[in-house]
XYZ file of C-alpha atoms in Angstrom:
630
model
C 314.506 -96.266 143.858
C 315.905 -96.258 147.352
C 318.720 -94.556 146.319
C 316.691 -91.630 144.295
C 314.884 -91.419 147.630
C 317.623 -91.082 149.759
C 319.539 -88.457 147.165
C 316.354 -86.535 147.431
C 316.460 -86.133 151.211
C 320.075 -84.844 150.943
C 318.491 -82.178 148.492
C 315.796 -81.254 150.877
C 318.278 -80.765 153.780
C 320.684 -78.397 152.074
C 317.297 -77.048 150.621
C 316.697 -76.151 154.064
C 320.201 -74.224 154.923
C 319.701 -72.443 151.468
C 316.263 -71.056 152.643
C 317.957 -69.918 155.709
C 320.301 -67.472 153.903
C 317.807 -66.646 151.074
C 315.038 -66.328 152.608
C 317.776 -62.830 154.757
C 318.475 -62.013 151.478
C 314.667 -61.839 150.023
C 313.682 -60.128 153.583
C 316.211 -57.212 153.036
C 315.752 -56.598 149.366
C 312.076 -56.617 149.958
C 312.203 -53.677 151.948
C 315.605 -51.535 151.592
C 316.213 -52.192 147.857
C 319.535 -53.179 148.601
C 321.290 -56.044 146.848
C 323.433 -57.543 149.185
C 326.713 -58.481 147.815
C 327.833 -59.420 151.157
C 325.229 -61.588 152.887
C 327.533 -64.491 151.311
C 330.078 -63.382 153.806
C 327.728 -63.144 156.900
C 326.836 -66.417 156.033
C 330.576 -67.589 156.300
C 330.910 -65.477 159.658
C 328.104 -67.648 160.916
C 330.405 -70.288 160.294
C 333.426 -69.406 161.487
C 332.047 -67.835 164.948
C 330.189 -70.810 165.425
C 333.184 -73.086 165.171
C 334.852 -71.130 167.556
C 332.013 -71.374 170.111
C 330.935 -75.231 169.954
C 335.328 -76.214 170.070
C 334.674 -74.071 173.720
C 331.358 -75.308 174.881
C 330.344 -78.607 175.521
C 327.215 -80.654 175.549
C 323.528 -80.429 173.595
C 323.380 -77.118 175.636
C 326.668 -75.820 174.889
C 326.285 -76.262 171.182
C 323.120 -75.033 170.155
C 323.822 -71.982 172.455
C 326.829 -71.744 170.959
C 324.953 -72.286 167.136
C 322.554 -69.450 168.103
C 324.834 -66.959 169.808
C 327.114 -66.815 166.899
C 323.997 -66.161 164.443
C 322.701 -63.240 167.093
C 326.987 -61.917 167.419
C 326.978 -61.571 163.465
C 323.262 -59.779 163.278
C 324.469 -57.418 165.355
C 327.564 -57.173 163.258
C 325.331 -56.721 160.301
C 323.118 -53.911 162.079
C 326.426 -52.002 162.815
C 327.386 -52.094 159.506
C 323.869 -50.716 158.360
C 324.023 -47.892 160.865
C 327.698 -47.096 159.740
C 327.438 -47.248 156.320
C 324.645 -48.521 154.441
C 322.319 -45.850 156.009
C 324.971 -43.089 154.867
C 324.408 -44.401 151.290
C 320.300 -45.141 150.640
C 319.804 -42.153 148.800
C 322.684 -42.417 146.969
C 322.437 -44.269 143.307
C 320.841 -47.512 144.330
C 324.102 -49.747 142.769
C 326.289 -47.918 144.959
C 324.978 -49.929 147.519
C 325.656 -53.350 145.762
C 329.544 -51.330 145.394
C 329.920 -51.034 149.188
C 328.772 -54.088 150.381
C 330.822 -55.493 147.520
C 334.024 -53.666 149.027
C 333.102 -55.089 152.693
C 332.988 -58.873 151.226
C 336.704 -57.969 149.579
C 337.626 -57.112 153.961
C 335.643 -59.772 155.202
C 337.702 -62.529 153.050
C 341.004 -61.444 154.109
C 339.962 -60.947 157.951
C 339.054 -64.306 158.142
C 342.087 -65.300 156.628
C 344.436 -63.491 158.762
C 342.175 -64.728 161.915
C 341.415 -68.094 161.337
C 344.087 -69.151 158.699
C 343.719 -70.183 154.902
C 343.517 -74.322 156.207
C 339.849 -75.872 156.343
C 338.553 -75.857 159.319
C 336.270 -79.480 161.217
C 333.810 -78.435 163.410
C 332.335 -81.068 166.264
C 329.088 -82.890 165.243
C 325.896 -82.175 166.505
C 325.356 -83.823 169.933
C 322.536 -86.651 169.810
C 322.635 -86.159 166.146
C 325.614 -87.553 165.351
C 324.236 -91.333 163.558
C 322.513 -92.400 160.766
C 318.989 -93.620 160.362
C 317.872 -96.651 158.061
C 315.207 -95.669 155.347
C 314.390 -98.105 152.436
C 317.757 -100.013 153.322
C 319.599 -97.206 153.095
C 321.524 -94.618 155.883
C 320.265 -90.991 155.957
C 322.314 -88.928 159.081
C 320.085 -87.776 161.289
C 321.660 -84.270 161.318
C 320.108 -84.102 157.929
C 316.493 -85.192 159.090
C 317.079 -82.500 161.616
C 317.598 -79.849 158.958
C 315.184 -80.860 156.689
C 312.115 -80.106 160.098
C 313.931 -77.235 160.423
C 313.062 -75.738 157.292
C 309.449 -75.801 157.170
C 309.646 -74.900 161.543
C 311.700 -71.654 160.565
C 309.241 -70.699 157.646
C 306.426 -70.936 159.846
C 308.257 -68.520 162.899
C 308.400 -66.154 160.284
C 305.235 -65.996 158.858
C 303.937 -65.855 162.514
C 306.888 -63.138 162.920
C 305.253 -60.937 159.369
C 301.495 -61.648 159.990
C 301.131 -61.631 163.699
C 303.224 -58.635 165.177
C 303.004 -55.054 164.329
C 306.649 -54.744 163.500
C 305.650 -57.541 160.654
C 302.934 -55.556 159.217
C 305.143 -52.734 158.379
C 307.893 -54.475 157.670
C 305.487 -56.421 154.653
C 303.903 -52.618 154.296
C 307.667 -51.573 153.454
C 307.861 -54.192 150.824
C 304.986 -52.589 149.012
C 305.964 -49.065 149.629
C 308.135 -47.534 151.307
C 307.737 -44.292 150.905
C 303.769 -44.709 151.896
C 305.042 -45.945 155.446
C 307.671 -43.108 155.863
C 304.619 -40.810 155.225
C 302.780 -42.290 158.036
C 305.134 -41.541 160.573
C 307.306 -44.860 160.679
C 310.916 -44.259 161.472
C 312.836 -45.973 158.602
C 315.575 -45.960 159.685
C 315.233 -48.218 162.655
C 313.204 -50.546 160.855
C 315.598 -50.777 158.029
C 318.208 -51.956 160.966
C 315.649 -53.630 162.594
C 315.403 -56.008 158.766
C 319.147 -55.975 157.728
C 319.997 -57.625 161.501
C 316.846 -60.106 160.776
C 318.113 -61.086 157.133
C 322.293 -61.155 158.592
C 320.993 -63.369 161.488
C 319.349 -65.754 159.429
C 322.049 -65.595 156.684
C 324.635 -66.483 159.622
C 321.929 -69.160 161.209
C 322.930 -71.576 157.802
C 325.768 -71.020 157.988
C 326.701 -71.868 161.600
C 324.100 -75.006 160.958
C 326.774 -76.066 158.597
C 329.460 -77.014 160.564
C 328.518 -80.412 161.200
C 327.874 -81.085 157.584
C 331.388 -79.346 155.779
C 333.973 -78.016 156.697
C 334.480 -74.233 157.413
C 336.590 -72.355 154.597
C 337.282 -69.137 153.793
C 335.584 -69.573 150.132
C 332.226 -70.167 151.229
C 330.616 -66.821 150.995
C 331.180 -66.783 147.370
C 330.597 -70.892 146.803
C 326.903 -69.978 148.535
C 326.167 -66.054 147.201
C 325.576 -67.304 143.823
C 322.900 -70.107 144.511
C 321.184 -67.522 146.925
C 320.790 -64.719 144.219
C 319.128 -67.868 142.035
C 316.865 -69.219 144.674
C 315.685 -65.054 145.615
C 315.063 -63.977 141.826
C 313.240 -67.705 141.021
C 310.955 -67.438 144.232
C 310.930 -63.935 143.805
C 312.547 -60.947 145.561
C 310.971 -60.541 148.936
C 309.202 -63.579 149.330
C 309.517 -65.793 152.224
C 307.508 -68.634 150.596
C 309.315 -67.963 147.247
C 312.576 -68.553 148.729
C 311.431 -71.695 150.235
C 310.023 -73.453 147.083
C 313.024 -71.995 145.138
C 315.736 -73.339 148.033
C 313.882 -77.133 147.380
C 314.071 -76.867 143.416
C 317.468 -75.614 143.352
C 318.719 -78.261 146.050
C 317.101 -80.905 144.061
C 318.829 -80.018 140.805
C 322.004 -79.991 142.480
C 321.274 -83.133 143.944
C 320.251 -85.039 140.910
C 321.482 -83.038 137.977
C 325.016 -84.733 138.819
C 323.310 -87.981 137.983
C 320.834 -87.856 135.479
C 322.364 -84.964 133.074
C 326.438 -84.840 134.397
C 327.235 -82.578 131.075
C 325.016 -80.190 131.650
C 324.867 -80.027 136.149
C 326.468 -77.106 136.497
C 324.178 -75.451 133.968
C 320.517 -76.615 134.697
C 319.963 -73.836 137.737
C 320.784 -71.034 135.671
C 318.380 -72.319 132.249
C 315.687 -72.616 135.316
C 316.073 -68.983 136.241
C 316.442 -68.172 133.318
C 313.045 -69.484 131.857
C 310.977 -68.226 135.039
C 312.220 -64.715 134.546
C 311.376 -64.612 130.829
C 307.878 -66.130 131.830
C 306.962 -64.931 134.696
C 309.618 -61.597 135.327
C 309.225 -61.007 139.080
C 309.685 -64.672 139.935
C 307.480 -67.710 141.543
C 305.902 -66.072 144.319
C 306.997 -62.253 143.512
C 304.944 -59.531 142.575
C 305.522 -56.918 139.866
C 307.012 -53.883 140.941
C 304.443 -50.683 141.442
C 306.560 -48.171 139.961
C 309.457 -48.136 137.904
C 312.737 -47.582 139.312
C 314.971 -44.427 138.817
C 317.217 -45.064 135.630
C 321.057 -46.015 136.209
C 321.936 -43.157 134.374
C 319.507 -40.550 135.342
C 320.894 -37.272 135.881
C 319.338 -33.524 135.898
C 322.798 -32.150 134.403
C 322.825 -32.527 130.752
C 325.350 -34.042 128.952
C 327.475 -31.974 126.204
C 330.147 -33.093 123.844
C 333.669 -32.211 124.392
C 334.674 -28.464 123.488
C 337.836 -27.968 120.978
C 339.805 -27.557 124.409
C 338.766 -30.666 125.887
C 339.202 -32.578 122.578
C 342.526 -31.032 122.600
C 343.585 -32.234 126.572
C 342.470 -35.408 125.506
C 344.566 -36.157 122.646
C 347.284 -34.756 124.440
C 347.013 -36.758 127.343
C 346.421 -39.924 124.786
C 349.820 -38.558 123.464
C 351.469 -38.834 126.337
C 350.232 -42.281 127.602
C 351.692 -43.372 123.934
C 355.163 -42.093 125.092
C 355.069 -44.096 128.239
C 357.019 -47.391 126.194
C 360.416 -45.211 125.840
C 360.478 -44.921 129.857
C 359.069 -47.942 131.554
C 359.684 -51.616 131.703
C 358.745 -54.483 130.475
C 356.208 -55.498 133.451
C 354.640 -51.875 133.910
C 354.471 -52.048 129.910
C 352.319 -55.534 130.143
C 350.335 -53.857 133.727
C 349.771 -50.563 131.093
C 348.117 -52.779 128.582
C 345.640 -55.089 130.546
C 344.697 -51.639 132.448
C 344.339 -50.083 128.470
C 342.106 -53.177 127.778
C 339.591 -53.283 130.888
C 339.385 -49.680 130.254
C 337.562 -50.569 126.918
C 335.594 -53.450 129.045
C 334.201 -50.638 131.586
C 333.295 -48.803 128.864
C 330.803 -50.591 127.437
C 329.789 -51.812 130.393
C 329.031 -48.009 131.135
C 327.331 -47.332 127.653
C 324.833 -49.920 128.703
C 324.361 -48.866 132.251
C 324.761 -44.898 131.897
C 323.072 -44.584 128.185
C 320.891 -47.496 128.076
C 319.981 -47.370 132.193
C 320.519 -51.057 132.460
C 322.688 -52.452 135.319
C 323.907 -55.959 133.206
C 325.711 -58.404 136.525
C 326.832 -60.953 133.590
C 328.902 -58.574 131.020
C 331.475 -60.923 131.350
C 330.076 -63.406 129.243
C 330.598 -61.316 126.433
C 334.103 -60.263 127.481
C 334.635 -64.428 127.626
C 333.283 -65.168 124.396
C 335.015 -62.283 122.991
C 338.487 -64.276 123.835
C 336.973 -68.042 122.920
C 336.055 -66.270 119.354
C 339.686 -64.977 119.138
C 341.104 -68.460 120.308
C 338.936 -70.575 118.331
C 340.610 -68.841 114.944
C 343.511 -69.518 115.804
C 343.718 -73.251 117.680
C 341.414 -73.870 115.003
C 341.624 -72.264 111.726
C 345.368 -71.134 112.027
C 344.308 -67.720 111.799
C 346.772 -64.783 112.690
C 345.973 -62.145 115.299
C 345.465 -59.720 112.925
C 341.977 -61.770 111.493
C 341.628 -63.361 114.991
C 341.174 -59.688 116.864
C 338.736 -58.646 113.733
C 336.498 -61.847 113.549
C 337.078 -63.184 116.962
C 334.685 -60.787 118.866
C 331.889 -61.536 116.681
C 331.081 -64.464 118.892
C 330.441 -61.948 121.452
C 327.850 -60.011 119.418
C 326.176 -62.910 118.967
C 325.750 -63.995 122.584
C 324.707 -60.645 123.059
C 321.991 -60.574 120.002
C 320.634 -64.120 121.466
C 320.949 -63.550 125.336
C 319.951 -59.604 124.948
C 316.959 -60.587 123.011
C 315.434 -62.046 126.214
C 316.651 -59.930 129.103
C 315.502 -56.222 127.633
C 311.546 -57.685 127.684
C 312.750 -57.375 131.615
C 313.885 -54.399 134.180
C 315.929 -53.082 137.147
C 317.151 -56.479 139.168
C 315.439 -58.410 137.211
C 317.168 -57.833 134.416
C 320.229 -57.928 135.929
C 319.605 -61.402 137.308
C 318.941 -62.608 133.878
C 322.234 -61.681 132.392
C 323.978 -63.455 135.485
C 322.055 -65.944 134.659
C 323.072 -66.120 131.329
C 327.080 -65.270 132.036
C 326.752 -68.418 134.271
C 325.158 -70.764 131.470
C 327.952 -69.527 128.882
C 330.713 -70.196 131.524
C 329.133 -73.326 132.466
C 329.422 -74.419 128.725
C 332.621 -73.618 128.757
C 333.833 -75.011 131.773
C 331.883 -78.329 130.977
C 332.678 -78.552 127.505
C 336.139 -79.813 127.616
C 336.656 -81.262 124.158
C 336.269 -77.775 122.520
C 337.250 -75.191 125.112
C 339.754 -76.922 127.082
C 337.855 -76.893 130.465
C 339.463 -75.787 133.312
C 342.483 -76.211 131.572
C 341.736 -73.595 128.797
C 343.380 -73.352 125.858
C 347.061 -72.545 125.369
C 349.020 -70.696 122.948
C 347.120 -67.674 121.874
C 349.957 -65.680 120.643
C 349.675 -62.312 119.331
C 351.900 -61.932 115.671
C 355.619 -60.960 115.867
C 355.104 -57.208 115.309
C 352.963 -57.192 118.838
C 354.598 -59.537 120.718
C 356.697 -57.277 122.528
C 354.999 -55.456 125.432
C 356.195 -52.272 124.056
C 353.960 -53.437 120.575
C 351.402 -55.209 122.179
C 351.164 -52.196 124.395
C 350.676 -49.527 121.762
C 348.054 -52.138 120.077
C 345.867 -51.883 123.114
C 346.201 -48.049 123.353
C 344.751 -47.995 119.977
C 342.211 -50.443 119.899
C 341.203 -48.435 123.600
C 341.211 -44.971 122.303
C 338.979 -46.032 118.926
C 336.464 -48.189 121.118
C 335.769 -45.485 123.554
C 335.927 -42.642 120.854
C 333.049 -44.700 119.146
C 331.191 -44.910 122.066
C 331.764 -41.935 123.380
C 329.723 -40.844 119.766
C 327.273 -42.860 120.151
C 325.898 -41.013 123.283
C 325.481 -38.320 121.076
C 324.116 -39.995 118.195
C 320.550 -39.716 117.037
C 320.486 -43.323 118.703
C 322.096 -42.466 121.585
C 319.319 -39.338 122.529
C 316.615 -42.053 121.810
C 318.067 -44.883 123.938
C 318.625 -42.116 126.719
C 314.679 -40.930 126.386
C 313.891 -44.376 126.730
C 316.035 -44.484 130.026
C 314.580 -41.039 131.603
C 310.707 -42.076 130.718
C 309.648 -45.067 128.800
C 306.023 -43.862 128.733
C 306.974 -40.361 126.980
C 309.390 -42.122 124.253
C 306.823 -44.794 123.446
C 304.587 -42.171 122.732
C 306.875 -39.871 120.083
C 307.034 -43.390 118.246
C 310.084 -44.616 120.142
C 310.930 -48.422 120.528
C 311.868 -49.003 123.931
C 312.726 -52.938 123.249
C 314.282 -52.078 120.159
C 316.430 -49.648 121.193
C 317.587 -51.106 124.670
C 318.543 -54.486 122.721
C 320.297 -52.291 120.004
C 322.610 -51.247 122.750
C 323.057 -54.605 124.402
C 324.629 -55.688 121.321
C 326.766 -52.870 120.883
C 327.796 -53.147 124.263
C 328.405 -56.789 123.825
C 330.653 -56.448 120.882
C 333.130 -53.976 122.385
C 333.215 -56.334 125.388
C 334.132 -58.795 123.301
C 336.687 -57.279 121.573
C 338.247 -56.236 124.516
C 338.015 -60.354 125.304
C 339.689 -60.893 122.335
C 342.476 -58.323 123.213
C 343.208 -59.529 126.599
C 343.194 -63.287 125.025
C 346.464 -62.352 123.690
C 347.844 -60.431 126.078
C 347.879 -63.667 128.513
C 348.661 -65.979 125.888
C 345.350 -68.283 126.534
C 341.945 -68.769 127.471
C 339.858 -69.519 131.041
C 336.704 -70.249 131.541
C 337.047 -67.812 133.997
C 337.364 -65.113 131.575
C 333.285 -64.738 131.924
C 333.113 -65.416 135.774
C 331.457 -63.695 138.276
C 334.816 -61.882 139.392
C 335.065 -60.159 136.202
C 331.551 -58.975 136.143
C 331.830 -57.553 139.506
C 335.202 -55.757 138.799
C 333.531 -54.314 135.709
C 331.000 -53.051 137.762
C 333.166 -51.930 140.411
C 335.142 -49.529 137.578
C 332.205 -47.838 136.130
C 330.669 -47.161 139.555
C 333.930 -45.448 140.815
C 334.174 -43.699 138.287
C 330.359 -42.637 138.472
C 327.107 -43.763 136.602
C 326.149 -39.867 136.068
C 328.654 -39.394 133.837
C 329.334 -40.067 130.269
C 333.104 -41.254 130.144
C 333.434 -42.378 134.185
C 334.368 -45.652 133.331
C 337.778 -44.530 131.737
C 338.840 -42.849 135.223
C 337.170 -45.979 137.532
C 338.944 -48.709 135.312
C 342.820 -47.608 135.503
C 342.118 -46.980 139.461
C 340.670 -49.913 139.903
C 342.633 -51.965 138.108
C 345.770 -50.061 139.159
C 345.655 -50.300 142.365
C 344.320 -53.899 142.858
C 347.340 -54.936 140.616
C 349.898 -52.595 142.680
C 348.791 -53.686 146.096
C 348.458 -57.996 145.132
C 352.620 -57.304 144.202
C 352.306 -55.268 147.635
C 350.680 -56.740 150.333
C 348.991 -60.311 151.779
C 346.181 -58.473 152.006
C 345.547 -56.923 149.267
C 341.526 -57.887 149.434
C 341.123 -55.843 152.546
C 342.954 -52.606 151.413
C 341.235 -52.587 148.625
C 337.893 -53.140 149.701
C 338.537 -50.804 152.573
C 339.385 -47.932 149.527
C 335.895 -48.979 147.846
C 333.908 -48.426 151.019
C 335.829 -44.931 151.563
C 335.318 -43.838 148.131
C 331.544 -44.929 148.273
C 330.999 -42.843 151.474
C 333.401 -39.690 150.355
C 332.101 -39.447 146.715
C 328.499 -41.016 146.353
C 328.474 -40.416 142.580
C 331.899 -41.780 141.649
C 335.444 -40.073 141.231
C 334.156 -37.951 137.987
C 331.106 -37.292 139.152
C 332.033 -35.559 142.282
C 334.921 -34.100 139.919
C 332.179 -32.281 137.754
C 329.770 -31.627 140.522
C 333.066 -29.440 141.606
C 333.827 -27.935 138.382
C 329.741 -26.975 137.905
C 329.512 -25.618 141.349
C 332.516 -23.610 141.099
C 332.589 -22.374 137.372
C 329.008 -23.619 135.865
C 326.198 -20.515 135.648
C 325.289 -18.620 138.760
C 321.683 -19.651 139.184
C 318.925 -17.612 141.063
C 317.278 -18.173 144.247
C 314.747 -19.811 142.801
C 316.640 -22.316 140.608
C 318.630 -23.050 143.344
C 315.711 -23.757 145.376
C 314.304 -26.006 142.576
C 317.893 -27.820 142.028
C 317.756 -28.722 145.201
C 313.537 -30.254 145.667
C 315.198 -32.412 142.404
C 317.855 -33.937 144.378
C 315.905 -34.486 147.380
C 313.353 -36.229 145.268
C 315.978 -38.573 143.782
């Protein structure tokens, strides 16, 4: 019993530095909509700064000044990076957002790197907190006592802050509706800089407060971004309170889920999130949203099918991509195919989030079980690529049937939560499950059959199985199904009342989605010869998203264009450069700011403006109220 005791004051004080960096997190979703890919890395700033400080000052005095002027040096890093380029971006599509502050996490990694080193760094303990206190027989440090006061003391500031001052009221006004307190003369933009430095400082606060408890390490804004997103979408997104209860359950599972249920530990905070959102959608302490939000794939430009020319470029330029194995290597050949195969991952990625107007963060679940399926026919049955790459994927349509079932009764973040949440269950399973998937040791030997295992074979096999995947998709957009699951997107209200199954359809494209995912999975299985359980990570989700938003949600084949960029150039500059994180995410944030609706959408915003119809005045006029509205 003592010991239960004691492990449950550990969970409440890293309950406490969770809160810290949710409860940022909740405060700036609440009230700029923006997901904020990189609060993990403000939170490792904190860190890092704060180490720096407290080796230079000395004394109580010294140390917490140096704890609190590192949190207020990265606010005001995260305010300049609001001004600079978030508030270039807010009326761009929303997930463009989530794609720059992705990009600045990708700079943030490497700077730290190159400034502090890759070693692990041991900051000084806290002064006067430094021992241990006897409870029950047993030792509890006293840093942690300290942090587990601090929680509810820093929950209280800020409902004094939100309740008490006028700058509170509208920033919990802005939470509501923002557009009602633009309306009333409120200038947004200074209290949407006024909130991001709030959420950064508080995001950096736990993680300067952390120093005395781990060590400081260039890993830990991802290690911490993860948990965050759980605790803000259980407690519910902008919340104070929510994040609070949500930081204590989530630091108790950790805490105890290692002892009481050590198969399943890693899985438990995901099946939690995951049951709140199906019951209760908006979280603990959230409230439903008061109007829907625009569509991923909105756009006031039709679509149209290819003309005979276009058909005709195409197939030529597919024509000419199949000639590339008489010219290059062996490498680029290999390089050719995984690009060939994530370009059939982005695309259903895109079907879903373009067609079906659903932003999925966990499509790499089905991309993983995709390659298990493939692997499990062959470690297992004997089965030879050929039957492996046609039965293989079906694993993935079924994770998409069961976990799609759930997550299109939800919307907008919310739904997107819920597949992370399920991605993170499946590659829990498959991390923890070690007698069937290998662990983190995956399994070994998935070779493809002697007529592909050449890169010059394997090569034109993924070229094929690329060109047919997006072909089919590409017809489903214009499919009876596709114009329903696209009126669905544009107004749920109007297609439920021509007869139209919103549900239905939306979970009819999750699984489609799914299943080319997975055979992509299944492709890319045999292209590396084995299996990871990081096949269905986070990483993989993120770089999916990544390619379909270069390439630009508003259009119907972006993905194709956003994937071989991508994937090109983060291959070409890791054989290039050290820092190959902060190139690259320095190219994301530049192509976020210079072409707000992806490569091929600014591409055919070009080609309409300069050879589309000549419209009127008054069309003009109205073209233009449109885009201002969005």
């Amino acid at each position: 019993m003592e010991f239960l005791l004691v492990q449950a004051l550990s969970g409440l004080a890293s309950a406490a530095s969770l809160f810290l960096v949710a409860s940022g997190l909740s405060i700036i979703f609440g009230v700029t909509r923006i997901v904020n890919f990189a609060h993990g890395a403000f939170y490792m700033l904190g860190a890092y700064v704060a180490y720096v400080l407290t080796t230079r000052l000395a004394g109580p005095i010294g140390f917490w000044g140096a704890i609190l002027a590192a949190s207020v040096i990265v606010a005001a890093l995260g305010a300049l990076m609001e001004m600079v380029l978030l508030r270039r971006i807010y009326h761009a599509p929303e997930l463009f957002q989530l794609l720059a502050t992705f990009g600045v996490t990708l700079m943030v990694q490497d700077l730290v790197v190159v400034i502090w080193g890759p070693e692990d760094l041991l900051g000084p303990r806290a002064p006067g907190l430094a021992g241990a206190v006897s409870l029950f027989g047993r030792m509890v440090p006293t840093y942690d006592l300290f942090l587990m006061v601090l929680g509810p003391v820093v929950l209280g500031t800020l409902w004094l802050l939100f309740h008490q001052t006028r700058w509170g009221v509208l920033v919990r006004a802005a939470t509501q509706d923002r557009e009602m307190v633009a309306a009333l003369g409120v200038n947004q933009k200074w209290l949407f800089t006024g909130v991001f430095a709030l959420g950064v400082f508080l995001a950096a606060l736990g993680g300067a407060l952390q120093i005395p408890r781990t060590t400081v390490t260039h890993t830990m804004d991802l290690s911490v971004i993860v948990e965050v997103f759980v605790v803000v979408v259980i407690g519910g997104l902008g919340s104070v309170l929510g994040a609070f209860v949500a930081a204590i359950i989530v630091a108790e599972l950790n805490a105890f889920g290692i002892l009481i249920l050590p198969q399943i530990s890693l899985i438990m905070v995901f099946l939690v999130m995951a049951v709140v959102l199906v019951v209760r959608p908006w979280g603990l302490f959230g409230k439903a949203e008061s109007a829907p939000r625009p569509a991923a794939g909105l756009t006031i430009r039709p679509w149209r099918p290819f003309s005979t020319a276009e058909r005709v470029a195409v197939a030529v330029a597919v024509a000419a991509v199949a000639t590339l194995p008489f010219f290059l290597g062996n490498y680029a050949l290999t390089v050719g195919a995984e690009i060939l195969i994530f370009v059939l991952f982005a695309a259903s990625l895109h079907f879903i989030m373009t067609v079906g107007g659903l932003a999925s963060f966990g499509h790499a679940a089905y991309f993983g079980l995709g390659a298990y399926g493939a692997a499990f026919m062959v470690k297992f049955l004997g089965a030879p690529m050929e039957a492996a790459l046609l039965v293989g994927p079906a694993l993935g349509l079924v994770g998409a049937v069961l976990f799609g079932w759930f997550c299109v009764r939800l919307s907008g973040v919310y739904f997107a939560m819920l597949t992370l949440a399920f991605a993170q269950i499946a590659w829990s399973i498959a991390f923890q499950w070690v007698d069937v998937t290998g662990g983190d040791n995956g399994l070994l030997g998935i070779w493809p059959s002697a007529w592909a295992a050449k890169p010059q074979g394997f090569f034109w096999l993924a070229l094929a199985v690329a060109v047919i995947g997006v072909g089919l998709l590409r017809m489903l957009v214009f499919s009876p199904f596709g114009y329903g699951l696209r009126a669905v997107r544009d107004s749920t209200l109007r297609a439920e009342a021509i007869g139209l199954d919103r549900a239905r359809l939306q979970w009819a494209a999750f699984v489609v989605a799914g299943t080319f995912a997975g055979i992509a999975g299944a492709l890319y299985a045999f292209l590396k010869g084995s299996v990871f359980p990081d096949f269905m990570g986070i990483p993989t989700s993120v770089d999916g998203l990544v390619m379909v938003l270069l390439g630009g949600i508003e259009t119907v084949s972006g993905a194709v264009v956003g994937a071989v960029l991508y994937k090109a150039l983060a291959i070409w500059l890791m054989s290039q450069t050290d820092l190959s994180k902060l190139v690259l995410g320095a190219v994301i944030v530049v192509v976020v700011l210079a072409f707000p609706k992806g490569v091929v959408g600014f591409i055919e915003d070009m080609r309409h403006r300069w050879f589309g119809p000549k419209k009127t005045g008054a069309e003009a006029a109205a073209l233009a109220k449109v885009e201002a509205a969005r």
